[in-house]
Coordinates of C-alpha atoms and ligand atoms in Angstrom, one line a residue:
M1 CA -33.3 3.0 -6.8
N2 CA -31.1 1.5 -4.1
Q3 CA -29.2 -1.4 -5.6
L4 CA -26.1 -3.1 -4.3
S5 CA -23.1 -1.7 -6.0
R6 CA -21.4 -4.5 -8.0
H7 CA -18.0 -3.2 -7.0
L8 CA -18.5 -4.8 -3.6
L9 CA -18.8 -8.3 -5.1
P10 CA -15.9 -10.5 -6.0
L11 CA -14.6 -10.9 -9.5
G12 CA -16.5 -14.2 -10.2
A13 CA -19.9 -12.7 -9.2
S14 CA -22.6 -12.3 -11.8
S15 CA -26.4 -12.5 -12.1
D16 CA -28.4 -14.6 -14.4
D17 CA -31.5 -13.6 -16.4
E18 CA -33.7 -13.8 -13.3
G19 CA -31.3 -11.7 -11.4
R20 CA -30.0 -14.5 -9.2
L21 CA -26.5 -14.3 -7.9
K22 CA -23.9 -16.7 -9.3
L23 CA -20.4 -17.1 -8.3
H24 CA -18.4 -18.5 -11.1
N25 CA -21.6 -19.8 -12.6
V26 CA -22.6 -21.6 -9.4
D27 CA -26.1 -20.4 -8.3
F28 CA -26.0 -19.1 -4.7
E29 CA -28.6 -21.7 -3.8
E30 CA -26.2 -24.5 -4.5
F31 CA -23.8 -23.2 -1.8
V32 CA -26.6 -23.0 0.6
E33 CA -28.0 -26.4 -0.2
V34 CA -24.6 -28.1 0.0
Y35 CA -23.1 -26.3 3.0
G36 CA -26.0 -24.6 4.8
T37 CA -26.0 -21.2 6.4
P38 CA -24.3 -19.2 7.9
L39 CA -21.6 -19.6 5.3
F40 CA -18.5 -17.8 4.2
V41 CA -17.8 -18.1 0.5
Y42 CA -14.5 -16.9 -0.8
D43 CA -13.8 -16.4 -4.5
T44 CA -10.2 -17.5 -4.7
D45 CA -9.7 -16.1 -8.2
D46 CA -10.4 -12.7 -6.7
I47 CA -7.7 -13.3 -4.1
E48 CA -5.2 -14.4 -6.7
D49 CA -6.0 -11.4 -8.8
K50 CA -5.3 -9.1 -5.9
V51 CA -2.1 -10.9 -5.1
R52 CA -0.9 -10.6 -8.7
R53 CA -1.8 -6.9 -8.9
L54 CA -0.1 -6.1 -5.6
I55 CA 3.1 -8.0 -6.5
A56 CA 3.2 -6.2 -9.9
A57 CA 2.4 -2.7 -8.4
A58 CA 6.0 -1.9 -7.4
N59 CA 9.5 -3.2 -6.9
W60 CA 8.5 -4.4 -3.4
R61 CA 7.8 -7.7 -1.7
V62 CA 4.3 -8.4 -0.6
A63 CA 3.6 -10.2 2.7
Y64 CA 0.1 -11.3 3.3
A65 CA -1.0 -10.4 6.9
S66 CA -2.6 -13.7 7.8
K67 CA -4.6 -12.3 10.7
A68 CA -7.1 -11.1 8.2
F69 CA -8.0 -14.7 7.3
L70 CA -6.0 -17.8 7.6
S71 CA -6.5 -21.3 6.5
V72 CA -4.3 -24.1 5.2
A73 CA -6.3 -24.2 1.9
L74 CA -5.6 -20.4 1.4
L75 CA -1.9 -20.8 2.2
K76 CA -1.6 -23.6 -0.4
I77 CA -2.9 -21.1 -3.0
L78 CA -0.7 -18.2 -1.8
M79 CA 2.4 -20.4 -1.6
Q80 CA 2.5 -20.6 -5.4
Y81 CA 3.1 -16.8 -5.6
D82 CA 6.2 -14.9 -4.7
I83 CA 4.6 -13.8 -1.4
L84 CA 5.7 -13.7 2.2
L85 CA 3.5 -14.4 5.1
D86 CA 3.0 -12.3 8.3
V87 CA 2.1 -14.5 11.3
A88 CA 1.4 -12.8 14.6
S89 CA 1.1 -15.7 17.1
G90 CA 2.2 -19.3 17.7
G91 CA -1.2 -20.3 16.4
E92 CA -0.8 -18.6 13.1
L93 CA 2.7 -20.0 12.9
A94 CA 1.2 -23.5 13.5
V95 CA -1.2 -23.1 10.6
A96 CA 1.7 -21.9 8.3
K97 CA 3.7 -25.0 9.4
A98 CA 0.7 -27.3 8.8
A99 CA 0.4 -25.9 5.3
K100 CA 4.2 -26.3 4.8
F101 CA 4.6 -22.6 4.1
P102 CA 8.4 -22.2 3.9
G103 CA 9.8 -20.8 7.1
S104 CA 12.1 -18.5 5.2
R105 CA 9.1 -16.7 3.8
L106 CA 7.6 -16.0 7.2
I107 CA 7.6 -12.7 9.2
F108 CA 6.8 -13.3 12.8
H109 CA 5.0 -10.4 14.6
G110 CA 3.6 -9.8 18.1
N111 CA 4.1 -7.4 20.9
N112 CA 4.4 -10.2 23.5
K113 CA 5.8 -13.3 22.0
S114 CA 6.4 -16.0 24.5
S115 CA 9.7 -18.0 24.8
V116 CA 7.8 -21.0 23.4
E117 CA 6.6 -19.0 20.4
L118 CA 10.1 -17.6 19.8
T119 CA 11.7 -21.0 20.1
D120 CA 9.2 -22.5 17.6
A121 CA 9.9 -19.6 15.2
L122 CA 13.7 -20.2 15.4
T123 CA 13.2 -24.0 15.0
Y124 CA 11.1 -23.5 11.9
G125 CA 13.6 -21.1 10.4
V126 CA 11.4 -18.1 10.3
G127 CA 12.9 -15.6 7.9
L128 CA 12.3 -12.4 9.8
I129 CA 11.3 -11.8 13.4
V130 CA 9.9 -8.4 14.2
V131 CA 11.0 -7.4 17.7
D132 CA 8.7 -5.1 19.7
S133 CA 10.3 -4.6 23.1
F134 CA 13.6 -4.6 25.0
D135 CA 12.4 -7.7 26.9
E136 CA 11.9 -9.5 23.7
I137 CA 15.3 -8.6 22.4
S138 CA 17.0 -10.1 25.4
R139 CA 14.7 -13.1 25.5
L140 CA 15.3 -13.8 21.9
S141 CA 19.1 -13.3 22.3
E142 CA 19.1 -16.0 25.0
I143 CA 17.1 -18.4 22.9
A144 CA 19.2 -17.8 19.8
K145 CA 22.4 -18.5 21.8
V146 CA 21.1 -21.8 23.1
Q147 CA 19.9 -22.9 19.7
G148 CA 23.0 -21.6 17.9
A149 CA 20.7 -19.8 15.5
L150 CA 21.3 -16.3 14.2
P151 CA 17.8 -14.9 13.7
R152 CA 17.3 -12.0 11.3
L153 CA 15.4 -9.2 13.0
L154 CA 13.2 -6.3 12.1
V155 CA 12.8 -3.6 14.8
R156 CA 9.3 -2.4 15.0
V157 CA 9.2 1.3 15.3
T158 CA 6.4 3.7 16.1
P159 CA 6.6 6.5 13.5
G160 CA 4.2 8.8 15.5
V161 CA 1.8 9.1 12.6
E162 CA -1.9 9.2 13.3
A163 CA -3.6 7.6 10.4
H164 CA -7.2 8.6 10.1
T165 CA -9.0 5.4 11.0
H166 CA -10.9 3.8 14.0
E167 CA -9.0 4.3 17.2
Y168 CA -8.8 0.6 17.9
I169 CA -7.0 -0.1 14.6
M170 CA -4.7 2.8 14.7
T171 CA -1.2 1.7 15.6
G172 CA 1.4 4.2 14.4
Q173 CA 0.7 6.9 17.0
E174 CA 3.1 7.6 19.9
D175 CA 0.7 6.3 22.6
S176 CA 0.6 2.6 21.4
K177 CA 1.4 -0.8 22.8
F178 CA 3.3 -1.5 19.6
G179 CA 6.8 -0.7 18.6
F180 CA 9.6 1.5 19.8
S181 CA 9.0 5.2 19.5
V182 CA 11.1 7.1 17.0
A183 CA 10.6 10.4 18.8
S184 CA 11.7 9.3 22.2
G185 CA 14.9 7.7 20.9
A186 CA 13.7 4.2 22.0
A187 CA 13.8 3.0 18.3
K188 CA 17.4 4.1 18.0
A189 CA 18.3 2.3 21.3
A190 CA 16.5 -0.9 20.2
I191 CA 18.2 -0.9 16.8
E192 CA 21.6 -0.5 18.5
A193 CA 20.8 -3.2 21.0
V194 CA 20.1 -5.6 18.1
I195 CA 23.2 -4.5 16.2
D196 CA 25.4 -4.9 19.2
D197 CA 24.1 -8.4 20.1
A198 CA 26.2 -11.1 18.6
N199 CA 23.3 -13.6 18.8
L200 CA 21.1 -11.4 16.6
E201 CA 21.3 -10.1 13.1
F202 CA 19.8 -6.6 12.3
A203 CA 17.9 -7.0 9.0
G204 CA 15.8 -3.8 9.1
I205 CA 13.0 -1.8 10.4
H206 CA 9.2 -2.3 10.5
A207 CA 6.4 0.2 10.9
H208 CA 2.7 -0.2 10.5
I209 CA 0.5 2.9 10.9
G210 CA -2.9 1.2 11.2
S211 CA -5.7 -0.4 9.2
Q212 CA -8.4 0.7 6.8
I213 CA -6.4 3.7 5.7
F214 CA -7.6 5.7 2.7
L215 CA -5.5 8.8 3.1
L216 CA -2.3 8.0 1.2
E217 CA -0.7 11.1 2.7
S218 CA -0.4 9.0 6.0
Y219 CA 2.0 6.7 4.3
R220 CA 4.1 9.6 3.1
K221 CA 4.3 10.8 6.6
E222 CA 5.2 7.3 7.8
V223 CA 8.2 7.2 5.4
E224 CA 9.3 10.7 6.4
A225 CA 9.2 9.8 10.1
L226 CA 11.6 7.0 9.3
A227 CA 14.1 9.0 7.3
L228 CA 16.7 9.6 10.0
L229 CA 16.7 5.9 11.0
L230 CA 17.0 4.8 7.4
R231 CA 20.0 7.2 6.8
T232 CA 21.7 6.3 10.0
Y233 CA 21.3 2.5 10.0
R234 CA 20.9 1.8 6.3
P235 CA 18.6 -1.2 7.0
E236 CA 18.5 -3.8 4.3
V237 CA 14.7 -4.4 4.8
I238 CA 12.2 -1.5 5.1
N239 CA 8.8 -3.0 6.0
L240 CA 6.1 -0.4 5.9
G241 CA 3.2 -2.5 7.1
G242 CA -0.2 -2.9 5.6
G243 CA -3.4 -1.0 6.1
I244 CA -4.6 0.0 2.7
G245 CA -8.4 0.6 2.9
V246 CA -11.2 -1.4 1.4
A247 CA -14.7 -0.4 0.4
Y248 CA -17.5 -1.9 2.5
L249 CA -20.3 0.4 1.5
N250 CA -21.9 1.4 -1.9
D251 CA -20.4 4.9 -1.7
E252 CA -16.9 3.8 -0.7
E253 CA -14.0 3.0 -3.0
S254 CA -11.1 0.7 -2.2
G255 CA -7.6 2.1 -2.0
D256 CA -5.8 1.8 -5.3
F257 CA -2.8 -0.5 -5.2
E258 CA -0.9 1.4 -7.9
R259 CA -1.4 4.7 -6.1
W260 CA -0.4 3.2 -2.8
A261 CA 2.8 1.8 -4.5
R262 CA 3.6 5.1 -6.1
T263 CA 3.1 7.0 -2.9
L264 CA 5.5 4.7 -1.0
T265 CA 8.0 4.4 -3.7
K266 CA 8.1 8.2 -4.3
S267 CA 8.4 9.0 -0.6
I268 CA 11.3 6.6 -0.3
D269 CA 12.9 7.8 -3.5
E270 CA 12.8 11.3 -2.2
L271 CA 15.0 10.3 0.7
N272 CA 17.8 9.6 -1.8
L273 CA 19.1 6.7 0.2
D274 CA 22.5 5.8 -1.2
Y275 CA 22.4 2.0 -0.6
S276 CA 20.2 -0.9 -1.8
Y277 CA 17.3 -2.0 0.3
Q278 CA 14.2 -4.1 0.0
V279 CA 10.8 -2.7 0.7
I280 CA 8.1 -5.0 2.1
V281 CA 4.4 -4.2 2.5
E282 CA 2.0 -6.3 4.6
P283 CA -1.6 -6.0 3.4
G284 CA -4.2 -8.3 4.8
R285 CA -7.6 -6.8 4.4
A286 CA -6.9 -5.6 0.8
I287 CA -6.2 -9.2 -0.3
V288 CA -9.1 -11.0 1.1
A289 CA -11.9 -8.7 2.3
S290 CA -13.9 -8.2 -0.9
S291 CA -13.2 -11.8 -2.1
A292 CA -15.8 -13.2 0.3
L293 CA -19.4 -12.8 1.3
T294 CA -21.5 -14.3 4.0
F295 CA -24.8 -16.0 3.4
Y296 CA -27.4 -16.1 6.2
T297 CA -31.0 -17.4 6.4
V298 CA -33.6 -15.0 7.7
G299 CA -35.2 -16.7 10.7
T300 CA -37.6 -14.0 12.1
L301 CA -38.9 -10.6 11.2
K302 CA -40.2 -8.6 14.1
E303 CA -41.9 -5.4 13.3
I304 CA -42.2 -2.9 16.1
E305 CA -44.9 -0.4 15.1
G306 CA -43.5 3.0 14.4
I307 CA -40.0 2.1 15.4
R308 CA -38.3 -0.4 13.1
T309 CA -38.3 -4.0 11.8
Y310 CA -35.7 -6.4 13.2
L311 CA -34.6 -9.1 10.8
A312 CA -32.8 -11.9 12.6
V313 CA -30.3 -14.2 10.9
D314 CA -28.8 -17.5 11.9
G315 CA -25.4 -16.0 12.7
G316 CA -24.3 -12.7 14.1
M317 CA -21.6 -11.2 16.2
S318 CA -19.9 -14.7 16.5
D319 CA -19.1 -14.8 12.8
N320 CA -18.8 -11.0 12.3
P321 CA -17.9 -9.1 15.4
R322 CA -16.7 -6.0 13.5
P323 CA -20.0 -4.0 13.7
V324 CA -20.0 -4.5 17.4
I325 CA -16.3 -3.7 18.0
Y326 CA -15.7 -1.0 15.5
D327 CA -19.2 0.1 14.5
S328 CA -18.3 -1.0 11.0
G329 CA -20.8 -0.7 8.3
Y330 CA -21.8 -3.4 5.8
E331 CA -24.3 -3.7 3.0
A332 CA -26.8 -6.5 2.6
F333 CA -28.7 -7.9 -0.4
L334 CA -31.0 -10.5 -1.5
P335 CA -29.1 -13.0 -3.7
R336 CA -32.3 -14.3 -5.4
D337 CA -32.9 -10.8 -6.8
L338 CA -29.5 -9.0 -7.0
G339 CA -30.8 -6.1 -9.0
A340 CA -33.9 -5.5 -6.9
D341 CA -34.6 -2.1 -5.3
R342 CA -33.6 -2.3 -1.7
D343 CA -36.5 -0.1 -0.6
R344 CA -37.1 -1.3 3.0
N345 CA -35.2 -0.5 6.1
F346 CA -34.3 -3.3 8.5
R347 CA -32.1 -3.7 11.5
I348 CA -30.2 -7.0 10.8
V349 CA -29.4 -8.7 14.0
G350 CA -27.9 -12.1 14.9
K351 CA -29.1 -14.9 17.2
H352 CA -27.0 -14.1 20.2
C353 CA -28.3 -13.2 23.7
E354 CA -27.2 -9.6 23.5
S355 CA -29.0 -6.5 22.2
G356 CA -25.7 -5.3 20.7
D357 CA -25.6 -8.3 18.4
V358 CA -26.2 -6.2 15.3
I359 CA -24.8 -6.9 11.9
I360 CA -26.2 -3.8 10.1
K361 CA -28.0 -1.1 12.0
D362 CA -29.7 0.5 9.0
A363 CA -29.8 -2.1 6.3
Y364 CA -31.8 -1.8 3.1
L365 CA -33.3 -4.9 1.5
P366 CA -36.1 -5.4 -1.0
G367 CA -39.5 -5.2 0.6
S368 CA -40.2 -8.8 -0.5
T369 CA -37.6 -10.1 1.9
S370 CA -39.2 -12.7 4.1
V371 CA -38.6 -15.5 6.6
G372 CA -36.7 -18.3 4.9
D373 CA -34.9 -16.1 2.5
V374 CA -31.2 -16.2 2.1
I375 CA -29.5 -12.8 2.5
A376 CA -25.9 -12.0 1.9
T377 CA -23.4 -9.5 3.3
P378 CA -20.5 -8.7 0.9
V379 CA -16.9 -7.8 1.9
T380 CA -16.7 -10.2 4.8
G381 CA -13.5 -11.9 3.9
A382 CA -11.2 -10.0 6.3
Y383 CA -11.4 -10.1 10.1
G384 CA -14.7 -11.9 10.1
Y385 CA -13.9 -15.6 10.3
S386 CA -10.5 -14.8 11.8
M387 CA -12.2 -13.0 14.7
A388 CA -15.1 -15.4 15.0
S389 CA -16.1 -16.7 18.4
N390 CA -18.2 -19.4 19.9
Y391 CA -20.3 -16.9 22.0
N392 CA -23.4 -18.7 23.2
R393 CA -21.7 -21.8 22.0
V394 CA -22.7 -21.1 18.5
P395 CA -20.5 -23.2 16.2
R396 CA -18.3 -21.3 13.7
P397 CA -19.6 -21.6 10.1
P398 CA -17.9 -23.4 7.3
V399 CA -15.7 -21.6 4.8
V400 CA -16.1 -22.5 1.1
F401 CA -13.7 -21.6 -1.7
V402 CA -15.0 -21.1 -5.2
N403 CA -13.2 -20.4 -8.5
S404 CA -13.6 -21.2 -12.1
N405 CA -12.9 -24.9 -11.3
G406 CA -15.8 -25.2 -8.9
H407 CA -16.3 -25.1 -5.2
R408 CA -14.9 -26.9 -2.2
L409 CA -14.8 -26.8 1.6
A410 CA -11.8 -24.9 3.0
I411 CA -12.8 -25.1 6.6
R412 CA -15.6 -27.3 7.7
G413 CA -18.3 -25.9 10.0
E414 CA -18.0 -26.7 13.7
T415 CA -20.2 -29.3 15.2
Y416 CA -21.5 -29.5 18.8
D417 CA -18.9 -32.3 19.3
D418 CA -16.2 -29.8 18.3
L419 CA -17.6 -27.4 21.0
L420 CA -17.5 -30.2 23.6
R421 CA -14.0 -31.5 22.8
L422 CA -12.3 -29.3 25.3
E423 CA -14.5 -30.3 28.2
N424 CA -13.4 -32.4 31.1
F425 CA -16.1 -35.1 31.7
D426 CA -14.5 -36.6 34.7
Ligands
LIG501 N1 0.9 -5.6 9.6 C1 0.8 -5.5 10.9 C2 1.9 -5.4 11.8 C3 -0.5 -5.4 11.4 O1 -0.7 -5.3 12.7 C4 -1.6 -5.5 10.5 C5 -3.0 -5.4 11.1 C6 -1.4 -5.7 9.2 C7 -0.1 -5.7 8.7 C8 -2.5 -5.8 8.2 O2 -3.4 -4.7 8.1 P1 -4.5 -4.6 7.0 O3 -3.8 -4.5 5.7 O4 -5.3 -5.9 7.1 O5 -5.3 -3.4 7.3 N2 -9.5 -6.4 13.4 C9 -9.4 -5.1 12.7 C10 -8.1 -4.8 12.0 C11 -6.9 -5.0 12.9 C12 -5.6 -4.9 12.1 C13 -4.5 -5.4 12.9 N3 -3.3 -5.4 12.3 C14 -10.6 -4.9 11.8 O6 -11.4 -5.8 11.7 O7 -10.8 -3.8 11.2

């Protein structure tokens, strides 16, 4: 019997006597009727639970990596917690500003921040700026001098650790566009450049070894690689990045926050640093991925004799590009019969003019799945909406939040007018 494993669903998910999916006692059909499909639904109680558990897991500060999913409505929820926010572009900063997320709680990332972005960050009083190149250090120094600000900086270093994950989301290795290499001495030189610059304040170091990491050993190696820098420069802030892995498939298990915390804490303790410091971690995916699912409507079923059956939905690579980019796997299920045996193989594809527009190569759904049915893909809360596009001028879907108090629109769906608003009609 091939059923969807319940651990892939958010906290508020359940099924009624008929096996229909409910999210906080709202029947899935209600979401579809009110908001249409495709649709992202986030269980915000699930997000808050993750935030609370992460904060409690260790004596560290948690920064949410907003690239995973960002919206004003989400920030208004997160703001109530003792959480920092990682923004990695002027656009993410603009959303944080719009939500009135305090500047002092922002960490500003990016390997190629423009002068405008840096100026905006200083004007908004961003708490920590993570510098990533010598060019940026001098650019920022000039801007800080003009503004009369003294920005607090983290120097992003490349620990030289190869985390076992997809090549495109691996960042800690030597050959990377991110950071200053520890091994080559560039990290040391960058830290000293910051320390020696009267316009800048050295607050600490930052490292991030990649995303979707399950081998905690990689984090131990990360800390070890930083040991000499920590002993030499005694940074007040040690930001070890995010990356803890999340389960997408029935047979996967999400990384355990407490074990992650223990690994990092123990690895740092073992260095016997004789000064006080603040550890920061920056998870994105682990906070939002499994809180959301996407609903699609099945539009066509095309059976190719002896080959396979294509099941086409009303979204695709524009709302979830991850299968195309990273060959990422997802599960699918039929929310009208959550417990049903998923006994039939389909290739779930989108509506885009591209053969590669695949959501799930080998999906299993109940044999009764037919045109007009709503299907769902769980664990779409991270890097789905945030990486969505308008390919083929397909409007981006709405995002709905649900919790025990009910449901509401967090981001409305795009309209054709939205798609046309950038055009020049002259
Ligand atoms: N901190 C820094 C500096 C980062 O670059 C990232 C992710 C994070 C934190 C958060 O990593 P997380 O905890 O979410 O794994 N689009 C890819 C993932 C790219 C991650 C980029 N940086 C995907 O869909 O798998």
